[in-house]
Short mmCIF file of N, CA, C and O in Angstrom, two decimals:
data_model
loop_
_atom_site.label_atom_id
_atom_site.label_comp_id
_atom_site.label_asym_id
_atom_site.label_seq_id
_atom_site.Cartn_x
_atom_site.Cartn_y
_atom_site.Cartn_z
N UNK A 1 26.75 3.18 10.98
CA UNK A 1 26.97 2.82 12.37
C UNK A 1 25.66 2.39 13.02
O UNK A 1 24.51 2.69 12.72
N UNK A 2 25.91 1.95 13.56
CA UNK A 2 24.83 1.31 14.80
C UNK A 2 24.26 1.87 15.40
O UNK A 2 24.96 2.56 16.14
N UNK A 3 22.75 2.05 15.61
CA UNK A 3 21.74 3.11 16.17
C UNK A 3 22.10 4.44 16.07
O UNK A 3 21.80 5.27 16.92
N UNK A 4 22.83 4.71 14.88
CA UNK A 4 22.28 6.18 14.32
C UNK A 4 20.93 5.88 13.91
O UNK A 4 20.46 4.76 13.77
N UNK A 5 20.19 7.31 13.68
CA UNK A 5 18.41 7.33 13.54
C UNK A 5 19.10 7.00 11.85
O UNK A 5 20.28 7.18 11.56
N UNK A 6 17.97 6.45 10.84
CA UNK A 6 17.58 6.86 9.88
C UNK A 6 17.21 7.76 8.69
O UNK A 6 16.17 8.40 8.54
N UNK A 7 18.19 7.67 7.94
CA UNK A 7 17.72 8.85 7.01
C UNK A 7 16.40 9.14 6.31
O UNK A 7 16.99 10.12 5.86
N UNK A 8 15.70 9.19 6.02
CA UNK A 8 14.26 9.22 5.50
C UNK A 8 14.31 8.50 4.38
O UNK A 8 13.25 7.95 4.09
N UNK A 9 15.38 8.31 3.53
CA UNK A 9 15.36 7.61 2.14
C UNK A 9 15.32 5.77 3.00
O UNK A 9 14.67 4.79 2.65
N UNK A 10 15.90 5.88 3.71
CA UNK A 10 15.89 4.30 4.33
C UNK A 10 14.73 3.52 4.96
O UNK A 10 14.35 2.37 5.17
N UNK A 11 14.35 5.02 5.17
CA UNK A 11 13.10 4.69 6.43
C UNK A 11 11.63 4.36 5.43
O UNK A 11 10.65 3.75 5.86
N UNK A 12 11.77 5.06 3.73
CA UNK A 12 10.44 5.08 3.12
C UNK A 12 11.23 3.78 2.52
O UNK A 12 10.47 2.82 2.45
N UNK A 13 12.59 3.48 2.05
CA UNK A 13 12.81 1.88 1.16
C UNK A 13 12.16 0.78 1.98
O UNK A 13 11.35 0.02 1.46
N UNK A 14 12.60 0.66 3.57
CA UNK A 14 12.30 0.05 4.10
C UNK A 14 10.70 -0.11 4.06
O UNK A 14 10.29 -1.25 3.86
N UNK A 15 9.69 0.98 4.25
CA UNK A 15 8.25 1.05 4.33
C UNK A 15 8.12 0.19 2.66
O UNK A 15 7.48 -0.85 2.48
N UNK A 16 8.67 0.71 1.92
CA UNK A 16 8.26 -0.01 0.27
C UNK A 16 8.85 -1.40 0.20
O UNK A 16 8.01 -2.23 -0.16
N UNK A 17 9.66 -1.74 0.37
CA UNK A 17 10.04 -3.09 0.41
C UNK A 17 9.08 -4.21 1.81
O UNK A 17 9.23 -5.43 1.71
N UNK A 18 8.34 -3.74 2.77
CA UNK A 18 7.73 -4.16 3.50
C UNK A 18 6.06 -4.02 2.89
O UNK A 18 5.24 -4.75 3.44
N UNK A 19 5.73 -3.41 2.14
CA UNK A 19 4.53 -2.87 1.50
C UNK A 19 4.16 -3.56 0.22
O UNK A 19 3.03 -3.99 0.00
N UNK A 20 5.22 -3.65 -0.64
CA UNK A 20 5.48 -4.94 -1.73
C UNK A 20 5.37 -6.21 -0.95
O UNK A 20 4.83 -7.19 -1.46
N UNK A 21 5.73 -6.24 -0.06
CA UNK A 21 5.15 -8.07 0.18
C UNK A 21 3.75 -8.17 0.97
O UNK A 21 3.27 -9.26 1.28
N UNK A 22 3.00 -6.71 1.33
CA UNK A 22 1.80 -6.83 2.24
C UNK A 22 0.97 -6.67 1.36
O UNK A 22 -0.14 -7.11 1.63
N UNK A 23 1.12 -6.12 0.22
CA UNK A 23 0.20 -5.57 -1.26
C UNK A 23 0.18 -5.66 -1.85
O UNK A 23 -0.07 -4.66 -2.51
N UNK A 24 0.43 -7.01 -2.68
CA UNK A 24 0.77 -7.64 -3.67
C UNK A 24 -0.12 -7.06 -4.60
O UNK A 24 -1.06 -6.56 -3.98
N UNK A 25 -0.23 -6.88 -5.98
CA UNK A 25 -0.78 -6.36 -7.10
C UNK A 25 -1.73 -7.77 -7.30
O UNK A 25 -1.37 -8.92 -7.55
N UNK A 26 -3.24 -7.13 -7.08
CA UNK A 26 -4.75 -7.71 -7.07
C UNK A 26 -5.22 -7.63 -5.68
O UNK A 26 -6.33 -8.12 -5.51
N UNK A 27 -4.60 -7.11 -4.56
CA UNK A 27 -4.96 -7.18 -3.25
C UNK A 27 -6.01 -6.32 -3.32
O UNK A 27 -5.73 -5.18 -3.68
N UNK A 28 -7.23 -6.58 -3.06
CA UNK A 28 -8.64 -5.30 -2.61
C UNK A 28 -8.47 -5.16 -1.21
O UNK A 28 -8.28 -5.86 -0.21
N UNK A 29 -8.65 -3.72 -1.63
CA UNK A 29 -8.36 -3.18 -0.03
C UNK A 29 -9.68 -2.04 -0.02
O UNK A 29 -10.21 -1.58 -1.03
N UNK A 30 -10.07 -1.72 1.43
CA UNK A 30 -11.14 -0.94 1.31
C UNK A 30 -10.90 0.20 2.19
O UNK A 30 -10.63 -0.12 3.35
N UNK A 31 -10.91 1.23 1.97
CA UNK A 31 -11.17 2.95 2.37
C UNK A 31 -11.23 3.14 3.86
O UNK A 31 -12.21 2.44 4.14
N UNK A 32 -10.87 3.56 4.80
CA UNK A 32 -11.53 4.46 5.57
C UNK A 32 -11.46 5.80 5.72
O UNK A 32 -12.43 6.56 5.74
N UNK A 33 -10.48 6.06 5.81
CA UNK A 33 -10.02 7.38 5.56
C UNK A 33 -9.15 8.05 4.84
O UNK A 33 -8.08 7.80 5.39
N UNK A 34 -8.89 8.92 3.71
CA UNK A 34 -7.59 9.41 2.93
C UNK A 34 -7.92 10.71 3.46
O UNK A 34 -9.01 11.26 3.40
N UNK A 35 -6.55 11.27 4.12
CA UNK A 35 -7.00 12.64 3.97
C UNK A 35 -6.63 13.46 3.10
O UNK A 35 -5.45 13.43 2.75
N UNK A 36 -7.41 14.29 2.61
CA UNK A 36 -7.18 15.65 2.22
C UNK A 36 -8.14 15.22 0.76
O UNK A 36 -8.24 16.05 -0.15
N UNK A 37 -8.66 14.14 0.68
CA UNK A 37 -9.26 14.20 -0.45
C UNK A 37 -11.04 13.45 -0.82
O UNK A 37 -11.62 12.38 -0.68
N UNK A 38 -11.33 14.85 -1.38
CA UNK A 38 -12.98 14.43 -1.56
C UNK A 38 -13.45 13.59 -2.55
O UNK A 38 -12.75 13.60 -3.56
N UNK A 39 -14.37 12.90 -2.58
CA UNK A 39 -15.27 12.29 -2.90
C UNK A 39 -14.38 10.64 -3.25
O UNK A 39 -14.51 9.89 -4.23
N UNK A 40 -13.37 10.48 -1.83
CA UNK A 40 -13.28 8.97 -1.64
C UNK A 40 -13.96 8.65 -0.15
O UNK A 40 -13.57 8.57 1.02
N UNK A 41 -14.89 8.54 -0.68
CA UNK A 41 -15.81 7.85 0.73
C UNK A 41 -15.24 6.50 1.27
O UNK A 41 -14.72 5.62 0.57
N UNK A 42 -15.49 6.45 3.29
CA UNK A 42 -15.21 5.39 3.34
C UNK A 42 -16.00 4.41 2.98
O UNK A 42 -17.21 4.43 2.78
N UNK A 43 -15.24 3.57 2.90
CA UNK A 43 -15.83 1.84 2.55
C UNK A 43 -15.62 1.80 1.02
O UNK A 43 -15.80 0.73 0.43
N UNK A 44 -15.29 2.76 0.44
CA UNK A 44 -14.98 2.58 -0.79
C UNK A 44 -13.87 1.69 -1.42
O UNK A 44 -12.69 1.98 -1.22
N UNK A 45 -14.26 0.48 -2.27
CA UNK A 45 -12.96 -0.65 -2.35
C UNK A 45 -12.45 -0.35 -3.66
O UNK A 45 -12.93 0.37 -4.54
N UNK A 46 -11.17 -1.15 -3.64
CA UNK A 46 -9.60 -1.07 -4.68
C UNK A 46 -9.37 -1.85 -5.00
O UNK A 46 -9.80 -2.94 -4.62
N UNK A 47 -8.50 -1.61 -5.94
CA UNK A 47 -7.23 -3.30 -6.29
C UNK A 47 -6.25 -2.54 -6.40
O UNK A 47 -6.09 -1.60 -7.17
N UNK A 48 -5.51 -2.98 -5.55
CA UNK A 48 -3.97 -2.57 -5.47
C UNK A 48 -2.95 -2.52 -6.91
O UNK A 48 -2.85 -3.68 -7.29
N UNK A 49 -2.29 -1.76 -7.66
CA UNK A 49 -1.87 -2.16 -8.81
C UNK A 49 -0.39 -2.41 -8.65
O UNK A 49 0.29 -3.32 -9.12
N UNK A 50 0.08 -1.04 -7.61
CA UNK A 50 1.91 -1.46 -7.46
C UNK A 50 2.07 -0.83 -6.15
O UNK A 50 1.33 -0.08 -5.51
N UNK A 51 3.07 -1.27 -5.94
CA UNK A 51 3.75 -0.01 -4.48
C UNK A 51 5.08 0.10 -5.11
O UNK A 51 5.93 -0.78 -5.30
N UNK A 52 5.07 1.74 -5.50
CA UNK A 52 6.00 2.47 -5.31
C UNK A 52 7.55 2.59 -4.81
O UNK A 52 7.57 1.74 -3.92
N UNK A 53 8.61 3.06 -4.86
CA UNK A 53 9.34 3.13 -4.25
C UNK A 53 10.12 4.12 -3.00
O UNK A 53 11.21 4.23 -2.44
N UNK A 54 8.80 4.72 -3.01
CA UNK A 54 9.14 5.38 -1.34
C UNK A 54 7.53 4.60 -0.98
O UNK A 54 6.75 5.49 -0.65
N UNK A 55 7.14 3.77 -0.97
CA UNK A 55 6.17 2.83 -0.07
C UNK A 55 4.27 2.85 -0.44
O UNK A 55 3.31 2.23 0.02
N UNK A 56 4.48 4.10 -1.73
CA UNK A 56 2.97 4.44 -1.13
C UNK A 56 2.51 3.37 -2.43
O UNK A 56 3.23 2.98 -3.35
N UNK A 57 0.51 2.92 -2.07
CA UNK A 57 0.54 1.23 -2.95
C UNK A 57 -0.85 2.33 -3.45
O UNK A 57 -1.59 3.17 -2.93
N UNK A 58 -0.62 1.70 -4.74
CA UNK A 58 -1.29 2.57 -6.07
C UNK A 58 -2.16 1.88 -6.06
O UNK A 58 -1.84 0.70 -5.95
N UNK A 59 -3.53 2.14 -6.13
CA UNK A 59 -4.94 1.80 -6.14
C UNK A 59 -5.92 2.01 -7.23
O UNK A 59 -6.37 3.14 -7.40
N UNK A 60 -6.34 0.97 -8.03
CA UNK A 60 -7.48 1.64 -9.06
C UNK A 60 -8.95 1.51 -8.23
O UNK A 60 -9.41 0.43 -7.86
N UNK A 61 -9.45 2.54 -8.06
CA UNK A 61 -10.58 2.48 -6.89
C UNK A 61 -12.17 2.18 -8.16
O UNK A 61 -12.26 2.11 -9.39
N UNK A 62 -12.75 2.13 -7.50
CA UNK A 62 -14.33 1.56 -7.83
C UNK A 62 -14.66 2.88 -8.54
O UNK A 62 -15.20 2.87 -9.65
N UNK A 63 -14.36 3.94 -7.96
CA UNK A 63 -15.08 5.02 -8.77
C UNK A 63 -14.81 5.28 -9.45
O UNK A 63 -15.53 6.18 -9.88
N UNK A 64 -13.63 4.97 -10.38
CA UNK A 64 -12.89 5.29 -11.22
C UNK A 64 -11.32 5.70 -11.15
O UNK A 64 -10.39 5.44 -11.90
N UNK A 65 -11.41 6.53 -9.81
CA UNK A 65 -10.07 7.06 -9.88
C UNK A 65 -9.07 6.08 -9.60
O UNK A 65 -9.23 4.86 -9.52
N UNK A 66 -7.72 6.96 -9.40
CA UNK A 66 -6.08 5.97 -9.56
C UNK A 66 -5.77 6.65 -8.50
O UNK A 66 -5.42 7.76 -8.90
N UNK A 67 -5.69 6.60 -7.27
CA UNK A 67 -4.77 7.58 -6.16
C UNK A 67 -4.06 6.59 -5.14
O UNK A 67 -4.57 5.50 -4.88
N UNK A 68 -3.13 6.92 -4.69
CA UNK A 68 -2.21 6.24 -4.07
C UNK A 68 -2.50 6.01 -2.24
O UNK A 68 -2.95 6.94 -1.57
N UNK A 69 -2.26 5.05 -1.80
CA UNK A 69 -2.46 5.07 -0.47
C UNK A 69 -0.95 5.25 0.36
O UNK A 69 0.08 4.58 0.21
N UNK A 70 -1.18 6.24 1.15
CA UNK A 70 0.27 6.72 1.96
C UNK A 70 0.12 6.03 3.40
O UNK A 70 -0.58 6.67 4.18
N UNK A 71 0.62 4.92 3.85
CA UNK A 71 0.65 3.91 5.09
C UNK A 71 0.83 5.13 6.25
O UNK A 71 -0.14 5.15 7.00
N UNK A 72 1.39 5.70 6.42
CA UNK A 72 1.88 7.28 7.22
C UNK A 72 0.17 7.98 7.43
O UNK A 72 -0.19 8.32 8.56
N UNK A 73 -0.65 8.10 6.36
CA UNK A 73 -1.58 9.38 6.79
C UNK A 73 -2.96 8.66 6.44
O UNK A 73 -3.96 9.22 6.88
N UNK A 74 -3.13 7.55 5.74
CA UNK A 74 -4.34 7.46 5.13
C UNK A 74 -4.67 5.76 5.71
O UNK A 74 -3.74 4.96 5.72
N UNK A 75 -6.16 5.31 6.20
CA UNK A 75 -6.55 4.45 6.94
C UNK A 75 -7.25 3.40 5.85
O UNK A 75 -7.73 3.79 4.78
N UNK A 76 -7.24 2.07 6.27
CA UNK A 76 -7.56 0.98 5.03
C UNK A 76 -7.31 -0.01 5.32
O UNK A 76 -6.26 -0.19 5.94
N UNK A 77 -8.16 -1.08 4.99
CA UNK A 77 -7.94 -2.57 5.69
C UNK A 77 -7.76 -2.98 3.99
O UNK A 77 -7.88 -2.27 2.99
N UNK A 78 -7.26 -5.05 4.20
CA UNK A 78 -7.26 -5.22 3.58
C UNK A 78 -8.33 -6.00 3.42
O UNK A 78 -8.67 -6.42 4.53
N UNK A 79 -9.30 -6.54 2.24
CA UNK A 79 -10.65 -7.14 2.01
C UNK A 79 -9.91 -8.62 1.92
O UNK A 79 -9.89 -9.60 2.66
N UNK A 80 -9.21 -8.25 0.39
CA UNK A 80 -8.75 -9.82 0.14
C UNK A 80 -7.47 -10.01 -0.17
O UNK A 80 -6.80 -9.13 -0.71
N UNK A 81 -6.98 -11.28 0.15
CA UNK A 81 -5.56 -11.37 -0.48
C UNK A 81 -5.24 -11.86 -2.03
O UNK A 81 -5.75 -12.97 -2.19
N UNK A 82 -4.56 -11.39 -3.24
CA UNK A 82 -4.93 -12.34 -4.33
C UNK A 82 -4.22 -13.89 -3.51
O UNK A 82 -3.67 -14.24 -2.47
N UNK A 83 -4.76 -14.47 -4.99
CA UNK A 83 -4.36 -16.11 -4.91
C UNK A 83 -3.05 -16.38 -5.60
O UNK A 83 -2.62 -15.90 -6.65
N UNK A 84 -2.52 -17.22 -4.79
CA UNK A 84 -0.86 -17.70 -4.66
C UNK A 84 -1.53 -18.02 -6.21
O UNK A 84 -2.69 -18.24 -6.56
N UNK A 85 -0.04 -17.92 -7.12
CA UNK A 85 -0.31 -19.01 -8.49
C UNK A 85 0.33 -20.04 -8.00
O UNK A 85 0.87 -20.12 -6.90
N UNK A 86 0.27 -20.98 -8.95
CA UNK A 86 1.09 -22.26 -8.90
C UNK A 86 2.40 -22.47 -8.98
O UNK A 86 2.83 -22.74 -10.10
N UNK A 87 3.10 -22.43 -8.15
CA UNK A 87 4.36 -22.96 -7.74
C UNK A 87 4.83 -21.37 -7.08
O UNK A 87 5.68 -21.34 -6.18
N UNK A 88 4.40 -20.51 -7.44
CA UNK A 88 4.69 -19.75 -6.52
C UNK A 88 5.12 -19.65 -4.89
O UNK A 88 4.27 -19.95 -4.05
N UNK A 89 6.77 -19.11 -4.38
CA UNK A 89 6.64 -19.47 -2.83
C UNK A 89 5.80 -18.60 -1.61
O UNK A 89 5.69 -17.38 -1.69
N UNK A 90 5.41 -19.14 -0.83
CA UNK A 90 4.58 -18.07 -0.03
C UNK A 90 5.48 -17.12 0.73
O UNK A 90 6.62 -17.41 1.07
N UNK A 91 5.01 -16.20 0.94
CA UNK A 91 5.48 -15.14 1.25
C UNK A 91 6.12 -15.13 3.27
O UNK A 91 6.62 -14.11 3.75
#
């Protein structure tokens, strides 16, 4: 029905299906804040590898690690966008 609220499963498809087209896999994105976890400093940069299906976009970071960015709690711009391939449609 119509303006019932959202169930939470709708509300994170929706965040992941909006997150897959903002984060395409090669997107560098850079740090400001994650919380709850040490030794990701800000300014620290990524390459995006996937987003998930409740929304959160999987990151192989510079220092080595693999941790996920949650759009909800954790702060981050994007650096670069990858490059369209060829014949690819734009988004």
């Amino acid at each position: 029905e119509r303006g019932m609220p959202m169930n939470e499963w709708e509300r994170l498809h929706r965040i992941a299906k909006n997150n897959k087209v903002r984060y395409p896999k090669g997107t560098k994105v850079v740090l400001e804040l994650m919380n709850g976890e040490t030794g990701m400093p800000q300014g620290l940069e990524g390459t995006v590898q996937f987003v998930d299906d409740i929304g959160q976009i999987h990151v192989k970071w510079k220092n080595g690690r693999s941790l996920a960015l949650n759009t909800d709690e954790d702060q981050f711009h994007i650096k670069e966008r990858p490059l369209k391939k060829k014949g690819e449609p734009s988004r």
